[in-house]
Coordinates of C-alpha atoms and ligand atoms in Angstrom, one line a residue:
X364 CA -29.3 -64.5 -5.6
X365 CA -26.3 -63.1 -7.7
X366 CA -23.2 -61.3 -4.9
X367 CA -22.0 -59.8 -8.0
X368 CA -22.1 -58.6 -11.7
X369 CA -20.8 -61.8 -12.9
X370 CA -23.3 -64.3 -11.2
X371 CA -21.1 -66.1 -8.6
X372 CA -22.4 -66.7 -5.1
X373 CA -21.2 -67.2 -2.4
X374 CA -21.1 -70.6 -0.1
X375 CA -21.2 -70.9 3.6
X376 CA -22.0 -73.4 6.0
X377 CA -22.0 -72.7 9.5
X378 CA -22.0 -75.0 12.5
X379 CA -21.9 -78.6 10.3
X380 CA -22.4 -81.5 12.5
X381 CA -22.8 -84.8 10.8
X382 CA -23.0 -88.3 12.8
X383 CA -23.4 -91.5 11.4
X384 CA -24.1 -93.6 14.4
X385 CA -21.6 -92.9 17.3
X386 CA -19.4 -92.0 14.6
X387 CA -19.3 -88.2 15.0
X388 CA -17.7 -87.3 11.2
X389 CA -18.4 -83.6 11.4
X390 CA -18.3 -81.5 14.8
X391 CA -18.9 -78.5 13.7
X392 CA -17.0 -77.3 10.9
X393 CA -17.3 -73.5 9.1
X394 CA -16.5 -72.7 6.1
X395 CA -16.9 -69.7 3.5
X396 CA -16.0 -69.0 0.0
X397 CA -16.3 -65.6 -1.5
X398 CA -18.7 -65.4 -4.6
X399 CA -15.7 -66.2 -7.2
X400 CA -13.3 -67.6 -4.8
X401 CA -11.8 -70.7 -4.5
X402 CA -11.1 -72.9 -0.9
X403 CA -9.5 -75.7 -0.8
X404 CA -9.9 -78.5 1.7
X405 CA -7.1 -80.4 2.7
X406 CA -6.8 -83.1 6.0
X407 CA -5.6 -86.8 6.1
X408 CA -7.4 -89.3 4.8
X409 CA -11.0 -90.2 7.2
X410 CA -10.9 -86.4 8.4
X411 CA -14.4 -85.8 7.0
X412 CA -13.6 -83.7 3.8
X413 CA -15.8 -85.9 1.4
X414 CA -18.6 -85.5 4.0
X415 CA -17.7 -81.9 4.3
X416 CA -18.9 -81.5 0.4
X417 CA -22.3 -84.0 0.6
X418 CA -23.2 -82.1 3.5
X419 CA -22.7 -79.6 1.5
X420 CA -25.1 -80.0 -1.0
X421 CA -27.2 -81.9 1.2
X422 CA -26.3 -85.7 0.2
X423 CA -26.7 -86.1 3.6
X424 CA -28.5 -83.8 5.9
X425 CA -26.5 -82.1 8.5
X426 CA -28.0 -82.6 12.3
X427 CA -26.7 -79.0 13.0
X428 CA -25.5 -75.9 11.6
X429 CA -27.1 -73.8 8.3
X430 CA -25.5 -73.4 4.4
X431 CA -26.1 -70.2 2.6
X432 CA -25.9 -69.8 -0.8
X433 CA -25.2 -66.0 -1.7
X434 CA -26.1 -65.3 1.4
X435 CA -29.8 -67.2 1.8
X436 CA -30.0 -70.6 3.9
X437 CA -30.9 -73.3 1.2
X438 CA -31.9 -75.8 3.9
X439 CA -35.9 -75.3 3.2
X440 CA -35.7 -75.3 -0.1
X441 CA -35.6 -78.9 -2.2
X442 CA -32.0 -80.7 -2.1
X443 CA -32.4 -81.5 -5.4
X444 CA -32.7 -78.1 -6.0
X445 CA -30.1 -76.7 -4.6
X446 CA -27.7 -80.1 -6.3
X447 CA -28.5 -78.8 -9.5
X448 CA -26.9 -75.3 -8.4
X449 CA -23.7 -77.1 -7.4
X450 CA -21.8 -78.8 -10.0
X451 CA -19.5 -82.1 -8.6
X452 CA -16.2 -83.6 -10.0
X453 CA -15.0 -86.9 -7.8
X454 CA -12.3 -89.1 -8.5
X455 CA -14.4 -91.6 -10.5
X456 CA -15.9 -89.7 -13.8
X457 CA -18.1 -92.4 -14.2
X458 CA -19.4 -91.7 -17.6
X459 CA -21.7 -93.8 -19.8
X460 CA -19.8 -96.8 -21.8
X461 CA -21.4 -96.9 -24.5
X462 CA -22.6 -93.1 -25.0
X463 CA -20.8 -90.9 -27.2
X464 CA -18.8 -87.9 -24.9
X465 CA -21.2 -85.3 -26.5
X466 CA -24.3 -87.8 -25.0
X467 CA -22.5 -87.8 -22.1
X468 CA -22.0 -84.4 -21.5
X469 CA -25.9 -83.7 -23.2
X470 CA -27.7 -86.1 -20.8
X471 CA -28.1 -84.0 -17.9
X472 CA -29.2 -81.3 -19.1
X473 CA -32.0 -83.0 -21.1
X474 CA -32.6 -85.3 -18.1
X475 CA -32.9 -82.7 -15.3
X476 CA -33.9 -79.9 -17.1
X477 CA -36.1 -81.5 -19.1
X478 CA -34.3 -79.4 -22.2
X479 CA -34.4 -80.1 -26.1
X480 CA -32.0 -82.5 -27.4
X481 CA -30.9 -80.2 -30.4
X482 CA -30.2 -77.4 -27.8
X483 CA -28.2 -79.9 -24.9
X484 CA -26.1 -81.0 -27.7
X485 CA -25.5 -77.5 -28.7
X486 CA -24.8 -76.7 -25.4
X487 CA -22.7 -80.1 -24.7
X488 CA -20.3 -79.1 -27.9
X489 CA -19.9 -75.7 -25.6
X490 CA -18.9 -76.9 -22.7
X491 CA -16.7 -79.8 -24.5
X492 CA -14.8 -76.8 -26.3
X493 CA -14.4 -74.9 -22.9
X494 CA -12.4 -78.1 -21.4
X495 CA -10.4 -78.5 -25.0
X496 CA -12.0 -81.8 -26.2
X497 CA -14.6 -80.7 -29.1
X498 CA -12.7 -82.7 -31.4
X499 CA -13.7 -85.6 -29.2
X500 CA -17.3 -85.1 -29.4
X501 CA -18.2 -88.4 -31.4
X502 CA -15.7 -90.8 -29.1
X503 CA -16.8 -93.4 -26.6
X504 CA -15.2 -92.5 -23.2
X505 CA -13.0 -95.3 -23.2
X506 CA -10.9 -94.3 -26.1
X507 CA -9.9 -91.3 -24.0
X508 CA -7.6 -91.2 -21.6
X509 CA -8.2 -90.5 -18.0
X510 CA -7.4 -87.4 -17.7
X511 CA -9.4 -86.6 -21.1
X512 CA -12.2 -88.3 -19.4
X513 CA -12.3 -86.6 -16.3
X514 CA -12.5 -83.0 -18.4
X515 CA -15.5 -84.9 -19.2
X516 CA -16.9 -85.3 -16.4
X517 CA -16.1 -81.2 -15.4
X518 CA -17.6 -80.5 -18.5
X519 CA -20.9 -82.6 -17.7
X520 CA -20.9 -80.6 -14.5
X521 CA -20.3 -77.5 -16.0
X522 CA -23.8 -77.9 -18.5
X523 CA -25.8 -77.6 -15.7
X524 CA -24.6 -73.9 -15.5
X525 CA -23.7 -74.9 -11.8
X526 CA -23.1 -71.7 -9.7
X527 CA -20.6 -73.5 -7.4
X528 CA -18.5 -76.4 -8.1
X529 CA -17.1 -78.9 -5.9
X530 CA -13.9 -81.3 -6.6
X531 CA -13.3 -84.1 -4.4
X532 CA -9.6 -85.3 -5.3
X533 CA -10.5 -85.4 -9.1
X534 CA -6.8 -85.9 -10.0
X535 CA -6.3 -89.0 -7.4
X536 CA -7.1 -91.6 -10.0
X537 CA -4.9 -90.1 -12.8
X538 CA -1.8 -91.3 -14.0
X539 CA 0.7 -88.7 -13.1
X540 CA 1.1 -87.5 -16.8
X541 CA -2.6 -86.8 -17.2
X542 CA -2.4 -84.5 -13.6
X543 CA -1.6 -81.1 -14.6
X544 CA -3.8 -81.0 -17.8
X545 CA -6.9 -81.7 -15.3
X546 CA -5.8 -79.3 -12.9
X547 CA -4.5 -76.5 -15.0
X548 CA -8.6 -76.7 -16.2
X549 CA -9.5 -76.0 -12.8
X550 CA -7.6 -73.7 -12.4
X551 CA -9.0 -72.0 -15.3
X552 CA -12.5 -72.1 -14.1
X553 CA -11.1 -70.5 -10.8
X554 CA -9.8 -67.6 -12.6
X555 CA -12.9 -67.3 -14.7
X556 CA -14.9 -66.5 -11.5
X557 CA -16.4 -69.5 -10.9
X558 CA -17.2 -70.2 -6.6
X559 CA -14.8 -73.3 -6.0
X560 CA -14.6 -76.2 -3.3
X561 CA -11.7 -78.1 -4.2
X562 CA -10.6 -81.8 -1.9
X563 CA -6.9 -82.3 -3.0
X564 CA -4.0 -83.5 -1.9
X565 CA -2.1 -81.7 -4.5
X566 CA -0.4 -79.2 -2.3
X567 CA 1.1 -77.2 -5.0
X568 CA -2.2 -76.4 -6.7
X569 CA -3.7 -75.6 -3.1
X570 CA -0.6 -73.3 -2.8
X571 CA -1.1 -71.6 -6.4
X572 CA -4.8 -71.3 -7.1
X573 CA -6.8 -71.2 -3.7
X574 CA -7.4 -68.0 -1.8
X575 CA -8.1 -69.9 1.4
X576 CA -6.8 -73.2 2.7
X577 CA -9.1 -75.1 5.7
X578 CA -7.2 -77.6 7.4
X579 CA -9.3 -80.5 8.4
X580 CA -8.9 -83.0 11.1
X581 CA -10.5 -85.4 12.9
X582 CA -14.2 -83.6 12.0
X583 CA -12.6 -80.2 12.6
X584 CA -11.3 -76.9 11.3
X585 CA -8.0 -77.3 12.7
X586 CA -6.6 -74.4 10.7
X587 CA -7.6 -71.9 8.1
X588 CA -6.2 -68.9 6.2
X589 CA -4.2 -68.1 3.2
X590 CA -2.3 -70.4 1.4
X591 CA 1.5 -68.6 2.0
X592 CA 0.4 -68.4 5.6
X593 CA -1.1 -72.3 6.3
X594 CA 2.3 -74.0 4.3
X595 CA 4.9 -71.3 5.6
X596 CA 3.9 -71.1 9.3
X597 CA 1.5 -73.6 10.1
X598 CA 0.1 -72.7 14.1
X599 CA -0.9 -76.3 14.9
X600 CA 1.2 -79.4 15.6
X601 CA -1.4 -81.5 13.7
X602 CA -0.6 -79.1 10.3
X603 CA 3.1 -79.0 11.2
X604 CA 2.9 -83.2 11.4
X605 CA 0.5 -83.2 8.3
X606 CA 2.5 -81.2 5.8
X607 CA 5.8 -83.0 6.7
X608 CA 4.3 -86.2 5.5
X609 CA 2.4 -84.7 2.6
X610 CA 5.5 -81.8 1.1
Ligands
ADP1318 P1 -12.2 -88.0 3.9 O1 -12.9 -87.7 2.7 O2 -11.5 -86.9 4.6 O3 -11.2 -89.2 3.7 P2 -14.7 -89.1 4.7 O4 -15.6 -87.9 4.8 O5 -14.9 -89.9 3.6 O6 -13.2 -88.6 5.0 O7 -15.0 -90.0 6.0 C1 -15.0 -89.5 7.3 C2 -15.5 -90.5 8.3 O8 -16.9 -90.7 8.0 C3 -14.9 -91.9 8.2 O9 -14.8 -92.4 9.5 C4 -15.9 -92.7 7.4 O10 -15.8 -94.0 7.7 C5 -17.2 -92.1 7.8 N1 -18.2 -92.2 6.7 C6 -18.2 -91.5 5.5 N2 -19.3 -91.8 4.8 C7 -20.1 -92.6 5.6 C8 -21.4 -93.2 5.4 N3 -22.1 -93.0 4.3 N4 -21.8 -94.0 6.4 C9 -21.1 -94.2 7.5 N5 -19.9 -93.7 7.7 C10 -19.4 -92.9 6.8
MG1319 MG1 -12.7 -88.3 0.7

């Protein structure tokens, strides 16, 4: 269900409680984003922010708590389903070798929705030109570099006509040449109305381009709001102690 005229949802969870074993990752963590919005997760490394997102599109099943897409609890419906609705960008693009990037990008599409191969190649060379690499159609991956291939991979995410898309620290790997060009894409998408979840520990594009910074911690929401407010006048000593080591 479309919020709005452009076709974003929104994304909630509500009560997330994950445990592997006695190893209690998520403890009941909340979060919303806005149909067009952008949050972005930040938290030392082990918080649970990776599980955050594969809870979120149900890589793992959360033992409590419910996630609404525009508004409608997903967690009857098929996870495989409700993965093709949510588009994912991690730090390893993990394309195919010895495919061409328009292959790449086309596979998907013909894979999972079973469509034409004239028509996911049409709609491949689309999405390639939206992330500035058309001219790069015909290359194998690894005559790119990395930050060429990780547009890539966004752009493989982005031909499933995702209604949300999820980053989980797609610029760690980069060189830190190849950062900004990655980033100033998502930001991009961000400003083109597209629902975001973004996992970074770039602080400056948390600063810039999210309208709502979560805080995570030990499995928790330690501390949410907007950008200006979390970096300028953190609440909690866990923040203050984070942000000191990361700024
Ligand atoms: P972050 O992304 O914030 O670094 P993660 O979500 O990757 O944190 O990990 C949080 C905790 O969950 C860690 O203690 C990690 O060992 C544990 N964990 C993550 N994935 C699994 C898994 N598939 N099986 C068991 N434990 C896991
Ligand atoms: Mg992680």
């Amino acid at each position: 269900m479309a919020d709005d005229e452009t076709g974003s949802v929104s994304l909630t969870g509500t009560g997330l409680h994950l445990a592997f074993g006695r190893n209690k990752v998520l403890r009941g963590v909340d979060l919303h984003v806005d149909a067009g919005k952008t949050v972005t997760v930040i938290g030392p490394s082990g918080s649970g922010k990776s599980t955050l997102l594969r809870v979120l599109n149900r890589l793992h099943e959360p033992d409590a708590g419910d996630i609404l897409l525009g508004g409608e609890s997903v967690l009857h419906d098929s996870p495989d389903r409700l993965r093709r609705r949510i588009g994912m960008v991690f730090q390893h693009f993990n394309l195919f070798p010895h495919k061409t990037v328009l292959d790449n990008v086309a596979l998907a599409p013909r894979k999972l929705q079973k469509m034409g191969k004239e028509q996911a190649r049409a709609l491949a060379r689309e999405q390639l030109e939206l992330v500035g690499l058309a001219a790069k159609a015909g290359a194998r991956p690894g005559s790119l570099s990395g930050g060429q291939q990780q547009r890539v991979a966004i752009a493989r995410a982005l031909a499933m006509r995702p209604q949300v898309m999820f980053f989980d620290e797609a610029t760690s790997a980069l060189d830190p040449e190849l950062v900004k060009g990655v980033l100033a894409l998502m930001a991009d998408l961000s400003s083109s109305g597209m629902t975001m979840v973004v996992v970074t520990h770039e602080m400056g594009y948390a600063r810039e381009v999210s309208d709502a910074v979560l805080f995570m911690d030990q499995g928790i929401v330690v501390e949410t709001g907007a950008p200006e407010r979390l970096f300028e006048a953190p609440e909690t000593e866990r923040l203050q102690r984070f942000l000191s080591q990361v700024l």
